[in-house]
Every structure is written in C-alpha cells, then in structure tokens.
Amino acid sequence: MEPPGNDVVAFESAEKIILRWDSTASEDAREKMIFAGDRYEIERYLQAVDEIQRSMELATLSDDQNKANSAIQIAMARLEDEFRNILIAHTTPMEAESLTDSSPLPEEDYEDDSPLTKDLEHQESNSSCSYRPTNSIREIDLMPSDAIYDLRCIAERMILAGYLRECIQVYGSVRKSAVDSSFRKLGIEKLSIGDIQRLEWEILETKIRRWIRAAKVCVRILFASEKKLCEQIFEGLGTGTDDACFMETIKGPAIQLFNFAEAISISRRSPEKLFKILDLHDALSDLLVDIEIVFDSKSSESIRVQAVEILSRLAEAARGILSEFENAVLREPSKVPVPGGTIHPLTRYVMNYISLISDYKQTMSELIVSKPSTGSRYSSDPNTPDMDFAELESQTPLALHLIWIAVILQFNLEGKSKCYRDTSLTHIFMMNNVHYIVQKIKGSPELREMVGDDCLRKLTGTFRQAATNYQRSTWVNVLHCLRDEGLHVKGSFSSGVSKSALRERFKTFNAMFEEVHRTQSTWLIPDTQLREELRISVSEKLIPAYRSFLGRFRSHIESGRHPENYIKYSGEDIETAVLDFFEGYQVSQHIRRRSE
C-alpha cells in the first residue's frame, strides 16, 4: 500500500532540506552552520527532521524505510555537528569573579600567586583555624538562554532518533574541556596519588591551601553550575539523560579533585601534617552537604562515597598523628644539655604544638573520643610517668590528651635535666622549662580551659619548687660562711673573735661567691619577670646576711694587716653583682670592690 500523497510530498520536501545541508556532499553546507543563520532556516530544518522521523514511523515498504533511514542518518550527523558548534561557540573561559567562593577562609590561607585565588574574599580569624558550614552553593548561568533552547531542540531530536550516546559524548567532551580550563585557572594539577605522596611536605602545604579554595569553588560553583546546565538542556528528554551528561562532563575532574585529598589522607603520618590535615578535614566536612546536593543521583554515588571515606581517613590520620606525637614526646632521645639551662627546643615545639591543637578545639574534640592509651596510676614501665586518670573524670578526651602531653613532656625534661653536672643548673633548667609550659597554657584561653586550674596549679608548684631547690643547692653553703659559729674564742686578753678564723671565713665567702657569679652569670632565665623574681629572692637572703656579717666583723679585719685581701666587696658590690646572674653571657670582668 502506497503512503498517502500528502505524506510523500512532505517527506520529499523534508528530504530535500536534509540533503541540502549534507556536509559530505556540499561545500556550501560544510562552510555554513544552520544554527548560526536566521531563525526561519533553523525552524525549517528542525521541522524537516521531525517530518523524516514521522515518516519512519509510517513507512511500510523497505524502500521507504531505507530512504528515511538514510535521511535521518544525514540529519543526525548534521545535528551532531551543530550541537558541537553551539556548545563550543558558547563555552567561554569563566571569569575570575565567577570562580570566586564567597565563604571566608583564614588569612593564612591566602598565600598564593594564582590570579583567581587572589580575588577570593577573606577575613582575619584569630579565634579558630577551623572552617564552618556556609551552605553557599552558587549556580551561575554558563550559556545564554537562546543557546540552551537550541541545544535542547537538537538533543530532543537526537535522543528520539536513538542517538543518545552520541549526544552525551559530544556534550561531555566539550564541557569537560571547559571544566579542565577552569581547573587550570584554579591551580588544580593532574597528579596521581603516587605523584602527590612523593612531593615534599613544604610543597604540599601550599597545594593543600590551594586545594581547599579550589574544592569549595568546584563543588559550590563549577560542578553545581554544570549540573544546572545539564538540567536546562536535557531534563525530561529521557530517564537520567541530564545526569548522564553531567557525569560524562565532571566524573573525571571530580575524581582528579578528590584524589588529592585521598592521597593526603593515606600518606605517611608525621606531627607537622596534623594541622593541614585538620584544615582538609574541616573543609571537606563543610562541603559534604553540598557534595550530597550536587551529586545526588545513583550514578554519582561513587563520588559521594569517596568524599565520605576520605573524611573518615582524614579523621583517623589526625587521631593517629596525635598518638604518635605523644610517643615521640615521651621518647625524644636528645641528651645534649642546652647551654645555661634555658628552655629546651622540645619544650617550645611541644607547647606551641598543643597551643595550635587548642585552636582546633571544636574539630579535635569531635575526632578525639578516647583517652590516651598510655599512662596509668601504677605504671610498671620506669620510662613512662604515672598519671591518675580517675582524678580527671570530668575532663574531655581531648583535654586528657593535652594534659598527658604536658605530663610526658615534664617527665622527659626531668631526664634531660640529669645531663647537667651542676645540681643548681638542673633546678634552673626545670624551673625555666616548666615555667614556660605554665605561661603557654595561661596565654591560650582555650588551652587553659581544657587543661584546667588543678593541672595548672601543680605545674606552677613544680617550677616554684625548682626555684626553691636552686636556692638551697646554691646559697646554703655560701650563707653558711656568714654565720657566727666558730669565730668566737674565750680568754681575758682576747677580743672574743678569732681573727684567723674570720680571715678564713671572708676568703671562703669571696671564693664561693666569685665562683657562683662566674658560672651563674652565664646561665639564662629568658623570662624577664621570672629572672627578676629569682634575683630578688636571692638578694633578700644574701644581701642582709652579708651586710650584717660585714657590720659585725669589719673592724676586726681592718685593724689587722692587708684588710683588702679579705674584705673585697661592699654590700653594694654584692647587690650589683647579683644583677649579672642569669643573663646568659660571661661577665667580662671579675667583680671587684667599688670603693676602699
């Protein structure tokens, strides 16, 4: 049976339009694009395609079917070229302001030479280095509405004709190139997990800062906008077509993006990595809600799962680093005494480290849920200090870890103090270092709150006891020279004082004080207030005792021969000499009397 006459005429007319734009048969068709011309020609071509597709449904004879198939193949090849051309024509590099995430970042995270990232808004944040949720998905229009309309018209006909795969491939290849261009602007490099793990940590720190900014932009702006474009063009044209195009476009870039965080999460653990890992954890944690919104389909489940798994590994890495840091503090082996009994580099490093931990209090409190695995009230290991956790039941697990670090640091320092041959210097060393621990805790409100007043009082008592022990070990024997015992003699022709014993007593005091002055002027108490307090404490005991002794016995020496050999110093000389103590340098001249 022949098709109705009108249908034949309509088919032949449509076929003629299709063949006129066959780029394989016409030079003119190759040089021109239909959708770059006037609207009338575009509508004529689309109507011709529709007529060919309708004819295919009506055709009953094989010849008619073959003619329709041939025409539709030519039309689909043409529409594929038109689809690609529209996409390319309207795929322009994103402007810097378009690739700017408005959520704030700590000021330290803006050390970057990328023109795009310099445009990111930022604010100073001294209270916390953690990222807070911003819920700031910001879709932008990637193409004008007329281009989107044309693309949708073409996609609808290609999908109806069974050319879904070709449509998806063309769309994905063009849009993925656009995403890759944006990645380059954001400084996202194509590095494998192995490449990332082989980089030096100093280089990785910069890349982590860049990644945090880039990830926010990619998820909240770039990927979200690509998804919106897919929906504008493909939504309703077939089950999951918009999602298929979206995944064709961004699956590779998304994997590339998240592989960086994954590489960091499984890299070798070391203390210096903790804070950047926490930055990564916080940034990814804040992005998780946005990731679930942008990648909400079944086909994008793998990306959601990858993000959750990376977050879990970053949390585990942070816990592992803290545990390994505690062991490193406990076992730090250096035995070379620091000159002058000053603050040990380990003390500075550890206290600065836990002060930074307290800056991440909220995140770390969420991650650290168990108390330290080492340390007990009755430890059988002589290389591990005792700590009664039962007394600290009210403390959070994170606070227990910080207290434990302070305990093991003090324990390690006690071992290092034994390297000093001078007992007095041992006490100065412990006083300096425990005082530094106390000051660092007091200087951080977050750290002080977590450590607690009880622990702080114990540490304060420790350094004050060290100061007391120093005074006893240094000055008991010196002050012993200024006692009256052993100087008085009996006899009616005697003045009651043994001049020989008195001369010997002055000589001993001079020698002992000169030796203390010579050595202890090279010792160092770096804290000005602590240094002054100890000098005052020494002076309050030494100066009155010396003045009194001098007042009682000066006449006995001055009445004899060469008194200057025995009374070498006035009370003012001694008072001035004490000011040389704990300055950390060798006094250029021996102390000597100012007047005689």
Tab-separated table of C-alpha atoms in Angstrom, residues 483-489 498 501-502 505:
chain	number	residue	atom	x	y	z
A	483	ARG	CA	77.365	32.507	110.369
A	484	ASP	CA	78.909	33.434	113.743
A	485	GLU	CA	79.596	29.866	114.843
A	486	GLY	CA	83.281	29.012	115.006
A	487	LEU	CA	84.509	32.607	115.133
A	488	HIS	CA	84.337	33.338	118.868
A	489	VAL	CA	87.130	32.370	121.309
A	498	SER	CA	89.456	34.564	116.188
A	501	ALA	CA	89.126	32.066	111.554
A	502	LEU	CA	87.461	35.308	110.485
A	505	ARG	CA	85.722	32.847	106.580
